[in-house]
Amino acid sequence: MRARRVGFAAPPFSALSYPSIGLSLLKAALHRRGIASDIHYLYLRFADRIGAVAHDLIVSSETYHALVGEWIFAPFIDETPRPGWDTDLSYFTDVFAAEYPDHFTHQRVHAFMLARTHAEAFLEACMTEVDWSAYGIIGFTTSFQQNTAALALARRIKRRHPETLIVFGGANCRGEMGVELLRQFEFIDVVCTDESDITFPAFAEEWLDGAEPPYLPGLLRRGSPHAETLAPSLVRDMDALPYPDFSDFFTQHAVSDVARRYYPPVALFETSRGCWWGEKHHCTFCGINGLSMAFRSKSPERAFAEIATLARDHGTDLVNVDAILDHRYFTTLLPMLAELPEALTVYYELKSNLRPEHFPLLAAAGITKIQPGIESLDSGILAMMNKGVTRLQNAQTLKLAAEYGLYVEWNLLRGFPGETTAQYRDMLSAMRQLIHLQAPSAFWPVRADRFSPYFNNPAAYGIRVEPNAAYSHIYKFSPGATRALAYHFQIVSDAPGPSGTVLSEVAAACAAWSERPVDAGLTMADDGETIEISDRRPGWPAATHGIGGIEAKILRDCWRIVSVRALSAAYGLEVVQAAVTRLEPLGLLMVEAGNVLCLALRNTRGTAPDWQAIRDRTITAPVWPDPPAVAPAPKPAFATASPPSSGHALPGSHPPLAPPHRERAVSLPAEG
Amino acid sequence: MATLKAMTHADLTDLLGKAMLDADLRAKLASEPATTLESLGFEPNKSSVQFFQLLQKNGFDHAASQVTTTKTHDPIKLAGDM
Ligand code: SF4
């Protein structure tokens, strides 16, 4: 008789503030079928063993691609670690120090070593502290750096409880990676190679009832009587998904010494899957959507109800896990969120081709931390990656986000095949102009993740892709098998790239940008006649510019991107050219391809607000300017893709876009 | 002469922990890794010597590479970090 209960394991390493949304959805889906389950947040337990500082250093995004978390548990995938594993320093000398020379410090190494010396005892503790025999099925989630800990524990559980079915799922099991996991690790019985919201609960019910589960697409089973394929079983009706059940996470977080002290728990929510942009123009480096790029989203009513419920149950700080915001939500979901009695603080990923009217809507809805995928400040490089935005659009996003009190998370990426020194020289001058806005978090080499166009068709880009060097220190298989298990790949190209000198200069400019003084702003005060611009940006002469006449009108019009043609229609070409020729060298205007943007902020702060000020809700948006005298710039042809209609009924009872004259104050009550 | 043993990860963790609190030991490991390891009873193999040479590049001997942290009540503090 199989135990009619499912156990789930969320192994190290993962961010301590967040639950596993995948497992929490499966828990809720199993509950609908009358099957009880428990999620064991083992990454919280491991953090308690090694401490917050060591955990921070291991999961740090600064050194993410060294895959330290995978290295830590790698020897213990085998129950008897490989001979010589604990005297081998080649991972440090050949991988970590080579890839992250500036981060190869005694303190980091000590943290990594400390974690490794705890790993085996931790696995044994997991075996004794959890009664795995209570479960007929044990499911492991593995994304990012959870593979080796998952494998090490699964092997131990299977040896002691051979009757239990071991199931693997998560991003590390997608496609070929899942096939290889099943091939290499005999203790895994089933792999979910893509979305399994529908298939896993159906499989579990049959299995736990002692029946022979039918063929289920995307679910690979050892010794299956069916011919199986990798074709995923995608969730088409997102509204049919249950609300995730985070109860296990919040209970376990509350008793984790490290997590409760330093990492406030935050509920996650999902409103869509896939990417509407990637369906048509797949960004060349992006593998995040795996085999399921098809964009699907929840109806606004359903999304709203779920968000409101999560906020009521788990607090108003919420993190969205979508790859990209459904643009239809600007007129549906966002106005609904803005009417909630308690203000939210929400993180969302979206596309940088935002229109100016989107910013107050985001702020009013509480979507105050955004990741718009800026990636570069050069339009040529952005085109190479198929990003569908220009430098000027990225600049407008940074500017309007600063004005409306939105925190922008973004990175500069380098290493795109075909990029040149001249492009980075040009980028340096753009960075100098934008230094009062949100700084990039990092200047990183672009990767060719599995499922990306670079990975799928490297020859088309004149490159080769190789698994990250760390993988050969993690898995001791043939190169082919290691490649099949890998998700992160690096680009290898024989073509000459930008000079090392210019890349060093950009790296230095990034560092200077993030360290700029808090008052290093570019502000614009307007009495209706004269505009006074105060420039305190580093790298520019401190100056106050009094600007009147038509130049002032042009500056007012350029609060968002406007075409020179439209300005010329209003003021005459010669006048506009003269104004642009005078104001651009002062760094007040950014000009590109016949379009213009004023860079000064319409407030007294003049810089991007820091996260604390945004959280404290002290940022008040600018008064919406007078109706523009000229039409905004037309959208570039490649930025016009809009999400496909999925037939959602749009509610008529919610407010339309805010009228242009309404003051969109986002000074909201502080949380208690 | 006593037999030298290969330095394990546990030994290295212990040694780094001590070195972070002992400027003299740090300086010796940084300037003379082979002899210092030997004097501590470890085989000064190529990999371990290279390891300390690489650490030295980032200021190991004067502990210039401290990671700053606000997590002052960490259950397991890293030696020398606060
Ligand atoms: S990077 Fe973002 S916009 Fe581009 S394909 Fe991926 S998810 Fe879509």
PDB file of C-alpha atoms in Angstrom, chain A residues 48-54 56-57 71 85-90 92-94 97 100-111 113-114 116-118 257-258 261-263, chain B residues 6-10 12-14 16-17 20 26 45 47-48 50-51 54-55 58-60 63-82:
ATOM      1  CA  ASP A  48      20.806  28.118   9.639  1.00  0.00           C
ATOM      2  CA  ARG A  49      23.835  25.839   9.652  1.00  0.00           C
ATOM      3  CA  ILE A  50      26.224  28.059   7.763  1.00  0.00           C
ATOM      4  CA  GLY A  51      24.976  31.505   8.777  1.00  0.00           C
ATOM      5  CA  ALA A  52      23.698  34.489   6.851  1.00  0.00           C
ATOM      6  CA  VAL A  53      27.051  35.883   5.745  1.00  0.00           C
ATOM      7  CA  ALA A  54      28.275  32.630   4.221  1.00  0.00           C
ATOM      8  CA  ASP A  56      24.957  35.633   1.113  1.00  0.00           C
ATOM      9  CA  LEU A  57      28.379  35.056  -0.372  1.00  0.00           C
ATOM     10  CA  TRP A  71      30.153  22.914  -6.349  1.00  0.00           C
ATOM     11  CA  TRP A  85      37.591  15.438  -3.600  1.00  0.00           C
ATOM     12  CA  ASP A  86      38.506  17.125  -0.365  1.00  0.00           C
ATOM     13  CA  THR A  87      42.057  18.051  -1.302  1.00  0.00           C
ATOM     14  CA  ASP A  88      41.238  19.305  -4.774  1.00  0.00           C
ATOM     15  CA  LEU A  89      41.591  23.084  -5.086  1.00  0.00           C
ATOM     16  CA  SER A  90      41.359  23.233  -8.851  1.00  0.00           C
ATOM     17  CA  PHE A  92      39.258  27.734  -7.035  1.00  0.00           C
ATOM     18  CA  THR A  93      42.421  28.101  -9.022  1.00  0.00           C
ATOM     19  CA  ASP A  94      40.976  27.225 -12.443  1.00  0.00           C
ATOM     20  CA  ALA A  97      39.849  32.914  -9.455  1.00  0.00           C
ATOM     21  CA  TYR A 100      36.094  36.400 -10.760  1.00  0.00           C
ATOM     22  CA  PRO A 101      39.640  37.479  -9.899  1.00  0.00           C
ATOM     23  CA  ASP A 102      38.443  40.492  -7.931  1.00  0.00           C
ATOM     24  CA  HIS A 103      36.138  38.353  -5.837  1.00  0.00           C
ATOM     25  CA  PHE A 104      38.670  35.660  -5.013  1.00  0.00           C
ATOM     26  CA  THR A 105      39.178  36.655  -1.400  1.00  0.00           C
ATOM     27  CA  HIS A 106      39.934  34.744   1.742  1.00  0.00           C
ATOM     28  CA  GLN A 107      36.549  35.556   3.219  1.00  0.00           C
ATOM     29  CA  ARG A 108      34.606  34.163   0.286  1.00  0.00           C
ATOM     30  CA  VAL A 109      36.736  31.046   0.093  1.00  0.00           C
ATOM     31  CA  HIS A 110      36.292  30.542   3.809  1.00  0.00           C
ATOM     32  CA  ALA A 111      32.518  30.805   3.419  1.00  0.00           C
ATOM     33  CA  MET A 113      34.700  25.879   2.394  1.00  0.00           C
ATOM     34  CA  LEU A 114      32.668  26.239   5.546  1.00  0.00           C
ATOM     35  CA  ARG A 116      31.215  22.343   2.074  1.00  0.00           C
ATOM     36  CA  THR A 117      32.372  21.038   5.429  1.00  0.00           C
ATOM     37  CA  HIS A 118      28.730  21.173   6.586  1.00  0.00           C
ATOM     38  CA  ASP A 257      17.077  31.655  12.855  1.00  0.00           C
ATOM     39  CA  VAL A 258      18.815  33.194   9.863  1.00  0.00           C
ATOM     40  CA  ARG A 261      16.268  37.686  11.352  1.00  0.00           C
ATOM     41  CA  TYR A 262      17.552  38.921   8.009  1.00  0.00           C
ATOM     42  CA  TYR A 263      15.250  37.982   5.163  1.00  0.00           C
TER      43      TYR A 263
ATOM     44  CA  ALA B   6      47.649  16.706   1.853  1.00  0.00           C
ATOM     45  CA  MET B   7      45.677  19.731   2.975  1.00  0.00           C
ATOM     46  CA  THR B   8      41.979  18.894   3.029  1.00  0.00           C
ATOM     47  CA  HIS B   9      39.136  21.375   2.627  1.00  0.00           C
ATOM     48  CA  ALA B  10      38.507  21.105   6.365  1.00  0.00           C
ATOM     49  CA  LEU B  12      42.003  24.843   4.653  1.00  0.00           C
ATOM     50  CA  THR B  13      38.827  26.170   6.277  1.00  0.00           C
ATOM     51  CA  ASP B  14      40.531  25.961   9.638  1.00  0.00           C
ATOM     52  CA  LEU B  16      41.889  30.435   6.668  1.00  0.00           C
ATOM     53  CA  GLY B  17      39.900  31.016   9.829  1.00  0.00           C
ATOM     54  CA  MET B  20      42.094  35.883   9.265  1.00  0.00           C
ATOM     55  CA  ARG B  26      48.676  35.714   6.889  1.00  0.00           C
ATOM     56  CA  ASN B  45      51.699  21.068  -3.758  1.00  0.00           C
ATOM     57  CA  SER B  47      47.653  23.755  -6.400  1.00  0.00           C
ATOM     58  CA  SER B  48      47.787  24.891  -2.778  1.00  0.00           C
ATOM     59  CA  GLN B  50      48.935  28.715  -6.402  1.00  0.00           C
ATOM     60  CA  PHE B  51      45.830  29.071  -4.272  1.00  0.00           C
ATOM     61  CA  LEU B  54      46.005  34.049  -6.004  1.00  0.00           C
ATOM     62  CA  LEU B  55      44.556  35.063  -2.658  1.00  0.00           C
ATOM     63  CA  ASN B  58      43.562  40.413  -3.560  1.00  0.00           C
ATOM     64  CA  GLY B  59      45.346  41.607  -0.467  1.00  0.00           C
ATOM     65  CA  PHE B  60      45.229  38.500   1.697  1.00  0.00           C
ATOM     66  CA  ALA B  63      43.124  41.552   4.859  1.00  0.00           C
ATOM     67  CA  ALA B  64      42.113  44.342   2.536  1.00  0.00           C
ATOM     68  CA  SER B  65      39.349  42.299   0.998  1.00  0.00           C
ATOM     69  CA  GLN B  66      36.992  42.214   3.944  1.00  0.00           C
ATOM     70  CA  VAL B  67      33.395  41.777   3.026  1.00  0.00           C
ATOM     71  CA  THR B  68      31.333  44.240   4.993  1.00  0.00           C
ATOM     72  CA  THR B  69      28.071  43.030   6.412  1.00  0.00           C
ATOM     73  CA  THR B  70      25.299  44.353   8.568  1.00  0.00           C
ATOM     74  CA  LYS B  71      24.345  40.893   9.742  1.00  0.00           C
ATOM     75  CA  THR B  72      25.841  41.285  13.165  1.00  0.00           C
ATOM     76  CA  HIS B  73      23.937  38.490  14.865  1.00  0.00           C
ATOM     77  CA  ASP B  74      24.857  35.806  12.428  1.00  0.00           C
ATOM     78  CA  PRO B  75      24.726  32.455  14.211  1.00  0.00           C
ATOM     79  CA  ILE B  76      27.988  31.453  12.595  1.00  0.00           C
ATOM     80  CA  LYS B  77      30.139  34.468  12.033  1.00  0.00           C
ATOM     81  CA  LEU B  78      32.950  34.263   9.590  1.00  0.00           C
ATOM     82  CA  ALA B  79      36.171  34.683  11.463  1.00  0.00           C
ATOM     83  CA  GLY B  80      37.406  38.223  11.250  1.00  0.00           C
ATOM     84  CA  ASP B  81      34.440  39.644   9.427  1.00  0.00           C
ATOM     85  CA  MET B  82      33.026  41.917  12.117  1.00  0.00           C
TER      86      MET B  82
END
